[in-house]
Tab-separated table of C-alpha atoms in Angstrom:
chain	number	residue	atom	x	y	z
A	1	MET	CA	13.537	-34.180	-41.127
A	2	GLN	CA	16.743	-32.229	-41.406
A	3	ALA	CA	15.211	-29.092	-42.575
A	4	ASN	CA	12.491	-29.387	-39.462
A	5	GLN	CA	15.288	-29.575	-36.787
A	6	SER	CA	17.154	-26.831	-38.617
A	7	ASN	CA	14.048	-24.793	-38.466
A	8	TYR	CA	13.195	-25.666	-34.551
A	9	LEU	CA	17.195	-24.756	-33.504
A	10	ASN	CA	17.047	-21.472	-36.043
A	11	ASP	CA	13.682	-20.481	-33.820
A	12	ASN	CA	15.364	-21.835	-30.347
A	13	ASN	CA	18.533	-19.606	-31.151
A	14	ARG	CA	15.958	-16.827	-31.832
A	15	ALA	CA	14.031	-16.823	-28.733
A	16	VAL	CA	17.466	-16.710	-26.672
A	17	LEU	CA	18.381	-13.863	-28.752
A	18	MET	CA	15.192	-12.307	-27.450
A	19	LEU	CA	15.938	-13.127	-23.801
A	20	LYS	CA	19.394	-10.895	-24.027
A	21	GLN	CA	17.829	-8.471	-25.540
A	22	GLY	CA	15.235	-8.331	-23.042
A	23	ARG	CA	12.201	-9.285	-24.906
A	24	HIS	CA	10.934	-11.865	-22.844
A	25	GLN	CA	7.479	-12.001	-23.559
A	26	ASP	CA	8.413	-12.584	-27.466
A	27	ALA	CA	10.824	-15.266	-26.473
A	28	ILE	CA	8.339	-17.158	-24.124
A	29	ALA	CA	5.989	-16.590	-26.753
A	30	LEU	CA	7.973	-18.603	-29.333
A	31	LEU	CA	9.244	-21.086	-26.952
A	32	LYS	CA	5.446	-22.263	-26.061
A	33	GLN	CA	5.096	-22.447	-29.993
A	34	LEU	CA	8.504	-24.657	-30.291
A	35	LEU	CA	7.465	-26.597	-27.484
A	36	LYS	CA	3.799	-27.573	-28.485
A	37	LYS	CA	5.737	-28.900	-31.564
A	38	ASN	CA	8.132	-30.044	-29.600
A	39	PRO	CA	6.799	-31.551	-26.150
A	40	GLN	CA	9.825	-33.997	-25.319
A	41	ASN	CA	12.558	-31.463	-26.233
A	42	GLU	CA	14.770	-30.793	-23.444
A	43	LEU	CA	16.508	-28.009	-24.410
A	44	ILE	CA	13.462	-25.949	-25.559
A	45	ARG	CA	11.824	-26.903	-21.585
A	46	LYS	CA	14.973	-25.521	-20.336
A	47	ASN	CA	14.993	-22.379	-22.280
A	48	LEU	CA	11.491	-21.655	-21.767
A	49	HIS	CA	12.128	-22.465	-17.975
A	50	ASN	CA	15.021	-19.880	-18.050
A	51	ALA	CA	12.793	-17.473	-19.793
A	52	TYR	CA	10.007	-17.574	-17.157
A	53	LEU	CA	12.786	-16.878	-14.346
A	54	SER	CA	14.507	-14.294	-16.689
A	55	ALA	CA	11.245	-12.416	-17.180
A	56	GLY	CA	10.107	-12.614	-13.716
A	57	MET	CA	13.502	-10.896	-12.420
A	58	ALA	CA	12.990	-8.215	-15.016
A	59	MET	CA	9.344	-7.280	-13.854
A	60	LEU	CA	10.642	-7.307	-10.064
A	61	ARG	CA	12.926	-4.474	-11.075
A	62	LYS	CA	10.300	-2.606	-13.158
A	63	PRO	CA	8.430	-3.543	-11.100
A	64	ASP	CA	4.799	-4.670	-12.687
A	65	TYR	CA	3.382	-6.970	-10.015
A	66	GLN	CA	-0.064	-7.309	-11.774
A	67	THR	CA	1.534	-8.786	-14.815
A	68	LEU	CA	4.189	-10.614	-12.863
A	69	SER	CA	1.760	-12.447	-10.748
A	70	ALA	CA	-0.227	-13.703	-14.128
A	71	LEU	CA	3.115	-15.022	-15.837
A	72	MET	CA	4.239	-16.420	-12.554
A	73	LEU	CA	0.771	-18.602	-12.539
A	74	GLU	CA	1.396	-19.297	-16.199
A	75	ALA	CA	4.994	-20.682	-14.983
A	76	GLN	CA	3.587	-22.855	-12.197
A	77	ARG	CA	1.486	-24.799	-14.756
A	78	PHE	CA	4.683	-25.027	-16.983
A	79	ASP	CA	6.540	-26.374	-13.979
A	80	ASP	CA	5.161	-26.804	-10.877
A	81	ASN	CA	8.836	-27.898	-9.158
A	82	GLU	CA	10.614	-24.645	-9.288
A	83	HIS	CA	10.091	-22.518	-6.210
A	84	LEU	CA	10.965	-19.557	-7.658
A	85	PHE	CA	8.505	-19.196	-9.470
A	86	ARG	CA	6.105	-19.434	-6.321
A	87	VAL	CA	8.640	-17.154	-4.420
A	88	MET	CA	8.031	-14.458	-7.289
A	89	ARG	CA	4.463	-14.876	-7.474
A	90	GLY	CA	4.274	-14.644	-3.569
A	91	ARG	CA	6.169	-11.226	-3.459
A	92	ALA	CA	3.835	-10.051	-6.202
A	93	LEU	CA	0.889	-10.878	-4.518
A	94	PHE	CA	2.066	-9.429	-1.364
A	95	SER	CA	2.832	-6.053	-2.890
A	96	LEU	CA	-0.496	-6.192	-4.540
A	97	LYS	CA	-2.194	-6.828	-0.834
A	98	LYS	CA	-3.260	-10.070	-1.812
A	99	TYR	CA	-2.068	-11.561	1.464
A	100	ASN	CA	-3.910	-14.858	1.883
A	101	GLU	CA	-2.880	-15.742	-1.829
A	102	ALA	CA	0.404	-14.716	-1.163
A	103	GLU	CA	0.816	-16.702	2.296
A	104	ILE	CA	-0.442	-20.068	0.084
A	105	ASP	CA	2.407	-19.514	-2.543
A	106	LEU	CA	5.018	-18.765	-0.014
A	107	GLN	CA	4.146	-21.507	1.806
A	108	MET	CA	4.377	-23.414	-1.037
A	109	ALA	CA	7.897	-22.805	-1.765
A	110	ARG	CA	9.105	-22.818	2.104
A	111	SER	CA	8.010	-26.713	1.541
A	112	MET	CA	9.768	-27.333	-1.841
A	113	GLY	CA	13.210	-27.006	-0.413
A	114	GLY	CA	15.597	-26.192	2.281
A	115	PRO	CA	15.520	-22.910	4.279
A	116	ASP	CA	15.211	-19.788	2.345
A	117	THR	CA	15.521	-16.793	3.852
A	118	GLN	CA	13.915	-14.322	1.344
A	119	VAL	CA	10.798	-17.077	1.936
A	120	LEU	CA	10.694	-16.352	5.768
A	121	PHE	CA	11.142	-12.298	5.362
A	122	LEU	CA	8.155	-12.416	2.593
A	123	LEU	CA	6.175	-14.668	5.076
A	124	GLY	CA	7.144	-12.584	7.837
A	125	ASN	CA	5.703	-9.193	5.963
A	126	VAL	CA	2.787	-11.382	5.327
A	127	PHE	CA	2.266	-12.349	8.478
A	128	TYR	CA	2.929	-8.367	10.128
A	129	ALA	CA	0.481	-7.203	7.659
A	130	THR	CA	-2.388	-9.563	8.526
A	131	ASP	CA	-1.665	-8.922	12.202
A	132	ARG	CA	-0.258	-12.147	13.078
A	133	MET	CA	2.439	-11.020	15.359
A	134	TYR	CA	3.454	-13.685	17.013
A	135	ASP	CA	3.802	-15.847	13.353
A	136	ALA	CA	5.861	-12.948	12.320
A	137	PHE	CA	8.215	-12.815	15.237
A	138	ASP	CA	8.925	-16.417	14.489
A	139	VAL	CA	10.048	-16.477	10.769
A	140	LEU	CA	11.970	-13.631	11.366
A	141	GLU	CA	13.872	-15.267	13.775
A	142	SER	CA	14.280	-18.258	11.603
A	143	ALA	CA	15.364	-16.027	8.946
A	144	ARG	CA	18.014	-13.816	11.407
A	145	MET	CA	19.631	-17.610	12.207
A	146	LEU	CA	20.010	-17.996	8.789
A	147	ASP	CA	21.514	-14.724	7.814
A	148	PRO	CA	22.742	-13.261	10.400
A	149	GLY	CA	23.511	-9.456	10.079
A	150	ASN	CA	20.873	-9.198	6.923
A	151	ASP	CA	19.558	-5.163	8.078
A	152	ALA	CA	16.217	-5.398	6.515
A	153	ILE	CA	15.098	-8.732	8.412
A	154	GLU	CA	17.321	-6.994	11.423
A	155	GLN	CA	14.729	-3.974	11.624
A	156	MET	CA	11.782	-5.914	10.618
A	157	TYR	CA	12.469	-8.287	13.151
A	158	SER	CA	13.202	-5.232	15.535
A	159	LYS	CA	9.764	-3.865	14.408
A	160	VAL	CA	7.839	-6.635	15.629
A	161	GLN	CA	9.841	-7.253	18.728
A	162	ARG	CA	9.077	-3.821	19.880
A	163	GLU	CA	5.231	-4.208	18.792
A	164	LEU	CA	4.826	-7.043	20.227
A	165	SER	CA	6.409	-5.874	23.918
A	166	VAL	CA	3.487	-3.329	23.953
A	167	GLU	CA	0.832	-5.435	22.343
A	168	LYS	CA	1.123	-8.886	23.866
A	169	ASP	CA	-1.177	-8.189	27.163
A	170	MET	CA	-3.979	-6.376	24.650
A	171	GLN	CA	-7.027	-7.761	23.488
A	172	LYS	CA	-8.558	-8.289	19.906
A	173	GLU	CA	-11.728	-8.168	18.431
A	174	TYR	CA	-12.164	-9.151	14.531
A	175	GLY	CA	-14.681	-7.911	12.200
A	176	ARG	CA	-15.669	-8.079	8.265
A	177	HIS	CA	-12.908	-5.603	7.601
A	178	PHE	CA	-10.979	-4.948	10.248
A	179	THR	CA	-9.113	-6.315	13.447
A	180	ILE	CA	-9.015	-4.514	16.680
A	181	THR	CA	-5.998	-4.337	19.272
A	182	PHE	CA	-6.950	-2.362	22.113
A	183	GLU	CA	-6.415	-2.334	26.095
A	184	GLY	CA	-9.747	-3.381	27.852
A	185	ASP	CA	-9.389	-5.451	30.748
A	186	ASN	CA	-11.677	-8.324	29.303
A	187	ASN	CA	-14.307	-5.713	28.488
A	188	ASN	CA	-15.297	-6.340	24.667
A	189	ILE	CA	-17.931	-3.846	24.236
A	190	ILE	CA	-15.116	-1.060	23.316
A	191	GLY	CA	-13.686	-3.418	20.561
A	192	THR	CA	-17.404	-4.301	19.347
A	193	GLU	CA	-17.803	-0.247	19.448
A	194	VAL	CA	-14.974	0.233	17.407
A	195	ILE	CA	-15.634	-2.284	14.802
A	196	ASN	CA	-19.211	-1.081	14.044
A	197	ALA	CA	-17.814	2.710	13.957
A	198	LEU	CA	-15.412	1.597	11.250
A	199	GLU	CA	-17.989	-0.598	9.403
A	200	ASN	CA	-19.722	2.297	8.841
A	201	ILE	CA	-16.601	4.269	7.533
A	202	TYR	CA	-15.697	1.663	5.390
A	203	TYR	CA	-18.834	1.795	3.299
A	204	SER	CA	-19.280	5.541	3.492
A	205	LEU	CA	-15.708	5.982	2.316
A	206	GLY	CA	-15.902	3.542	-0.095
A	207	SER	CA	-18.788	5.184	-1.827
A	208	LEU	CA	-16.840	8.353	-1.968
A	209	MET	CA	-13.680	6.524	-3.402
A	210	ASP	CA	-15.485	3.991	-5.035
A	211	TYR	CA	-13.191	1.761	-3.377
A	212	TYR	CA	-13.447	-1.337	-0.971
A	213	PRO	CA	-10.188	-3.042	0.196
A	214	GLU	CA	-10.688	-6.647	0.110
A	215	GLN	CA	-7.942	-7.353	3.092
A	216	GLN	CA	-8.673	-6.870	6.779
A	217	THR	CA	-7.117	-3.555	8.109
A	218	PRO	CA	-5.601	-3.718	11.325
A	219	VAL	CA	-6.359	-1.118	14.132
A	220	ILE	CA	-4.429	-0.508	17.057
A	221	LEU	CA	-5.626	1.726	19.621
A	222	TYR	CA	-2.772	2.988	21.785
A	223	SER	CA	-1.955	5.312	25.033
A	224	ARG	CA	-0.415	8.392	24.213
A	225	LYS	CA	2.768	7.126	25.692
A	226	GLN	CA	2.955	3.633	23.518
A	227	PHE	CA	1.714	5.650	20.408
A	228	LYS	CA	4.912	7.976	20.578
A	229	GLU	CA	7.427	5.391	21.299
A	230	LEU	CA	6.486	2.991	19.343
A	231	THR	CA	5.984	5.369	16.118
A	232	ARG	CA	8.311	7.942	17.145
A	233	SER	CA	5.825	10.426	15.908
A	234	PRO	CA	5.788	14.327	16.624
A	235	ASP	CA	4.076	15.322	19.325
A	236	TRP	CA	1.063	17.178	17.305
A	237	SER	CA	0.236	13.563	15.542
A	238	GLY	CA	-3.337	12.367	16.342
A	239	GLY	CA	-2.445	9.248	14.484
A	240	LEU	CA	-0.272	7.309	11.737
A	241	TYR	CA	-1.009	4.776	9.389
A	242	ASP	CA	1.989	2.830	8.136
A	243	GLY	CA	0.231	-0.206	6.603
A	244	LYS	CA	-1.912	-0.396	9.815
A	245	VAL	CA	-4.199	2.161	11.619
A	246	ARG	CA	-2.367	3.455	14.854
A	247	LEU	CA	-4.466	5.767	17.296
A	248	PRO	CA	-3.287	7.167	20.618
A	249	VAL	CA	-7.059	6.623	22.423
A	250	GLY	CA	-6.179	4.099	24.620
A	251	GLY	CA	-8.163	3.434	27.559
A	252	ILE	CA	-11.544	4.945	26.073
A	253	ASP	CA	-14.490	3.676	27.072
A	254	THR	CA	-16.873	4.634	24.517
A	255	VAL	CA	-16.442	5.695	20.872
A	256	ASP	CA	-17.567	9.096	20.738
A	257	GLU	CA	-18.001	11.771	17.938
A	258	LYS	CA	-13.844	12.534	18.256
A	259	VAL	CA	-12.900	8.964	18.212
A	260	LYS	CA	-14.862	8.093	14.813
A	261	LYS	CA	-13.399	11.681	13.321
A	262	LEU	CA	-10.088	10.038	14.195
A	263	LEU	CA	-10.921	6.895	12.608
A	264	ALA	CA	-12.618	8.322	9.414
A	265	HIS	CA	-9.185	10.384	8.816
A	266	GLU	CA	-6.750	7.375	9.202
A	267	TYR	CA	-8.816	4.645	7.156
A	268	MET	CA	-8.556	7.704	4.598
A	269	HIS	CA	-5.679	6.933	4.615
A	270	ALA	CA	-5.543	3.272	4.267
A	271	ILE	CA	-7.441	3.636	1.323
A	272	LEU	CA	-5.365	6.161	-0.497
A	273	ARG	CA	-2.549	4.116	0.326
A	274	GLU	CA	-4.198	1.126	-1.599
A	275	ILE	CA	-5.223	2.885	-4.346
A	276	ALA	CA	-1.929	5.355	-5.025
A	277	GLY	CA	0.529	3.809	-2.826
A	278	ARG	CA	3.054	6.362	-2.162
A	279	ASN	CA	2.656	8.422	-5.046
A	280	ILE	CA	0.611	11.158	-3.519
A	281	PRO	CA	1.429	14.579	-2.232
A	282	CYS	CA	0.957	15.039	1.295
A	283	TRP	CA	-1.431	17.903	0.782
A	284	LEU	CA	-3.581	15.706	-1.080
A	285	ASN	CA	-3.347	12.775	1.484
A	286	GLU	CA	-3.817	14.715	4.444
A	287	GLY	CA	-6.877	17.109	2.542
A	288	LEU	CA	-8.831	14.042	1.785
A	289	ALA	CA	-8.288	12.690	5.491
A	290	GLN	CA	-9.363	15.996	6.788
A	291	LEU	CA	-12.467	15.737	4.567
A	292	ALA	CA	-13.064	12.354	5.496
A	293	GLU	CA	-12.888	13.342	9.204
A	294	TYR	CA	-14.900	16.603	9.233
A	295	GLU	CA	-17.339	14.888	6.426
A	296	GLN	CA	-20.200	16.467	8.742
A	297	GLU	CA	-19.332	19.739	9.310
A	298	ASP	CA	-16.632	22.400	7.907
A	299	ARG	CA	-13.373	22.873	10.072
A	300	THR	CA	-12.254	26.081	11.466
A	301	LEU	CA	-9.099	27.507	9.660
A	302	VAL	CA	-7.379	30.235	12.342
A	303	MET	CA	-4.165	29.414	11.456
A	304	PHE	CA	-4.545	29.310	7.588
A	305	GLU	CA	-6.885	32.811	7.871
A	306	GLN	CA	-3.795	34.580	9.746
A	307	ALA	CA	-1.436	33.148	7.006
A	308	ARG	CA	-3.600	33.746	4.233
A	309	LYS	CA	-4.053	37.367	5.291
A	310	HIS	CA	-0.262	38.251	5.978
A	311	GLY	CA	0.707	36.234	2.769
A	312	MET	CA	2.557	33.307	4.801
A	313	LEU	CA	0.658	30.490	3.287
A	314	PHE	CA	3.178	27.684	1.459
A	315	LYS	CA	3.374	27.167	-2.053
A	316	LEU	CA	1.295	23.978	-3.017
A	317	ALA	CA	4.343	22.342	-4.387
A	318	ALA	CA	6.294	23.119	-0.895
A	319	LEU	CA	3.364	20.229	0.889
A	320	GLU	CA	4.046	17.793	-1.312
A	321	THR	CA	6.261	16.213	1.095
A	322	SER	CA	5.869	14.655	4.367
A	323	PHE	CA	4.960	17.270	7.021
A	324	LYS	CA	6.890	15.622	9.746
A	325	ASN	CA	9.646	18.219	9.769
A	326	TYR	CA	7.469	21.229	10.569
A	327	SER	CA	7.310	22.846	14.101
A	328	GLY	CA	3.726	22.475	15.661
A	329	MET	CA	2.467	26.135	14.618
A	330	ARG	CA	3.904	25.339	10.489
A	331	ALA	CA	2.414	21.832	10.687
A	332	MET	CA	-1.368	23.090	11.917
A	333	LEU	CA	-0.944	25.256	8.877
A	334	ALA	CA	0.263	22.619	6.321
A	335	TYR	CA	-2.515	20.569	7.463
A	336	GLU	CA	-5.447	23.803	7.493
A	337	GLN	CA	-4.056	24.819	4.110
A	338	SER	CA	-4.061	21.192	2.434
A	339	TYR	CA	-7.802	20.749	3.829
A	340	SER	CA	-8.561	24.135	2.515
A	341	PHE	CA	-7.453	23.927	-0.974
A	342	VAL	CA	-8.627	20.125	-1.103
A	343	ARG	CA	-12.197	21.348	0.012
A	344	PHE	CA	-12.036	23.603	-2.793
A	345	LEU	CA	-11.785	21.119	-5.463
A	346	ARG	CA	-14.655	19.324	-3.730
A	347	ASP	CA	-16.889	22.078	-3.809
A	348	GLU	CA	-15.965	23.634	-7.074
A	349	PHE	CA	-15.929	20.313	-9.158
A	350	GLY	CA	-17.412	17.671	-6.957
A	351	TRP	CA	-15.926	14.604	-5.639
A	352	TYR	CA	-15.186	12.740	-9.245
A	353	PRO	CA	-12.356	14.771	-10.107
A	354	LEU	CA	-10.979	13.945	-7.240
A	355	HIS	CA	-11.620	10.111	-7.312
A	356	GLU	CA	-9.984	10.558	-10.693
A	357	LEU	CA	-7.084	12.537	-9.702
A	358	VAL	CA	-6.315	9.885	-6.811
A	359	PHE	CA	-6.501	6.724	-9.471
A	360	ALA	CA	-4.436	8.693	-11.975
A	361	LEU	CA	-1.508	8.911	-9.294
A	362	GLY	CA	-2.102	5.004	-8.732
A	363	GLU	CA	-1.104	4.817	-12.457
A	364	LYS	CA	2.368	6.413	-11.365
A	365	LEU	CA	1.306	9.954	-13.088
A	366	THR	CA	3.212	12.793	-11.429
A	367	ILE	CA	0.665	15.378	-9.597
A	368	SER	CA	1.060	17.830	-12.608
A	369	ASP	CA	-0.274	14.712	-15.475
A	370	ALA	CA	-2.740	14.161	-12.819
A	371	ILE	CA	-4.139	16.967	-12.722
A	372	ASP	CA	-4.424	17.476	-16.224
A	373	ARG	CA	-6.229	14.316	-16.569
A	374	ALA	CA	-8.805	15.314	-13.680
A	375	TYR	CA	-9.242	18.195	-14.626
A	376	GLY	CA	-8.432	18.921	-17.945
A	377	GLY	CA	-11.755	19.035	-19.000
A	378	PHE	CA	-12.641	22.123	-16.907
A	379	GLY	CA	-9.981	24.060	-18.524
A	380	VAL	CA	-7.490	24.280	-15.630
A	381	ASN	CA	-3.821	22.846	-14.453
A	382	TYR	CA	-2.054	22.767	-11.516
A	383	LYS	CA	-0.476	26.004	-11.640
A	384	SER	CA	-3.854	27.600	-12.500
A	385	LEU	CA	-6.066	25.309	-9.763
A	386	GLU	CA	-3.973	27.216	-7.064
A	387	LYS	CA	-4.272	30.588	-8.641
A	388	ARG	CA	-8.252	29.804	-8.757
A	389	TRP	CA	-8.252	28.560	-4.925
A	390	LEU	CA	-6.411	31.849	-3.773
A	391	ASN	CA	-8.461	33.958	-5.787
A	392	SER	CA	-11.780	32.447	-4.819
A	393	PHE	CA	-11.118	34.201	-0.814
């Protein structure tokens, strides 16, 4: 009996040492084995509980949301009374854009104890992402009262308040994959037309990228003045995707080809954000969005042709970051050059390597390594692709 007790204490101490070394998964596996043999042992239960918490915090720091979500579900089965397991899984699911599941865990966490600023803030983000602006406003207001002066809460609260001041009198239409917010004077026809156009785009771009987002994408149609005031975008901006598709086309009475092009452009940004997050160079992001916009025709590249003839093109590396700081003419060149290069990739190698490139970036590869994976079989790399493109004129 003493030998068995000594063995379990030794194994328990080994597990504690693994936790200190950051070997959380090994510690959890060992403690689960010990608990199976000693189901009533409170020390093992306590250490396993702490191991789940430590592993969760480590995965938040990495971050590794997919693994975190699965581990916290396992942790909940072990101890369904620990609200932090709910909070961490809710945060992971939110980051994975599984908003409905995230809300379930966060609402459960909210009901399990006293007011929790973190839970309220995360719920505010879930409600905002799913276009429930009044719900977002309410929980963020509660979070502000609990933690006055918290910068993240204040910024999110101000953002929701600002957008609500514009959108409160707008109409909403709900489709299978989109919600539309627009000014329509109780005329639902334009909302239905936008929904129908977007549903067609959802399937056409989904087939190109082999990706069909599960969550509904919010789309908001503003006047040019509202768009500029809310987004603080430069004058030349034709739209914005920041988790919601925002377009300065308010007041339209029909969905013509111009509007359909804008919708396709911004929805491609939505798909790319879903797949690659922010790990995508601007030239690829904007180039693919323009390919979606001009799917049925080639874009005229006046600025690009002039710059090419006079040796004034950007290096691709200079187009990896945002174009927002460029003036009108330079911004136009940046867009046209991005389109030209990505069109070249499509025409020269087809859609599949472009698809592979985006998904490689979704695995957090650098653009150079992602190009090696997607185009290495063609005997090219980032530098030689750029040279090959320039030599194609």
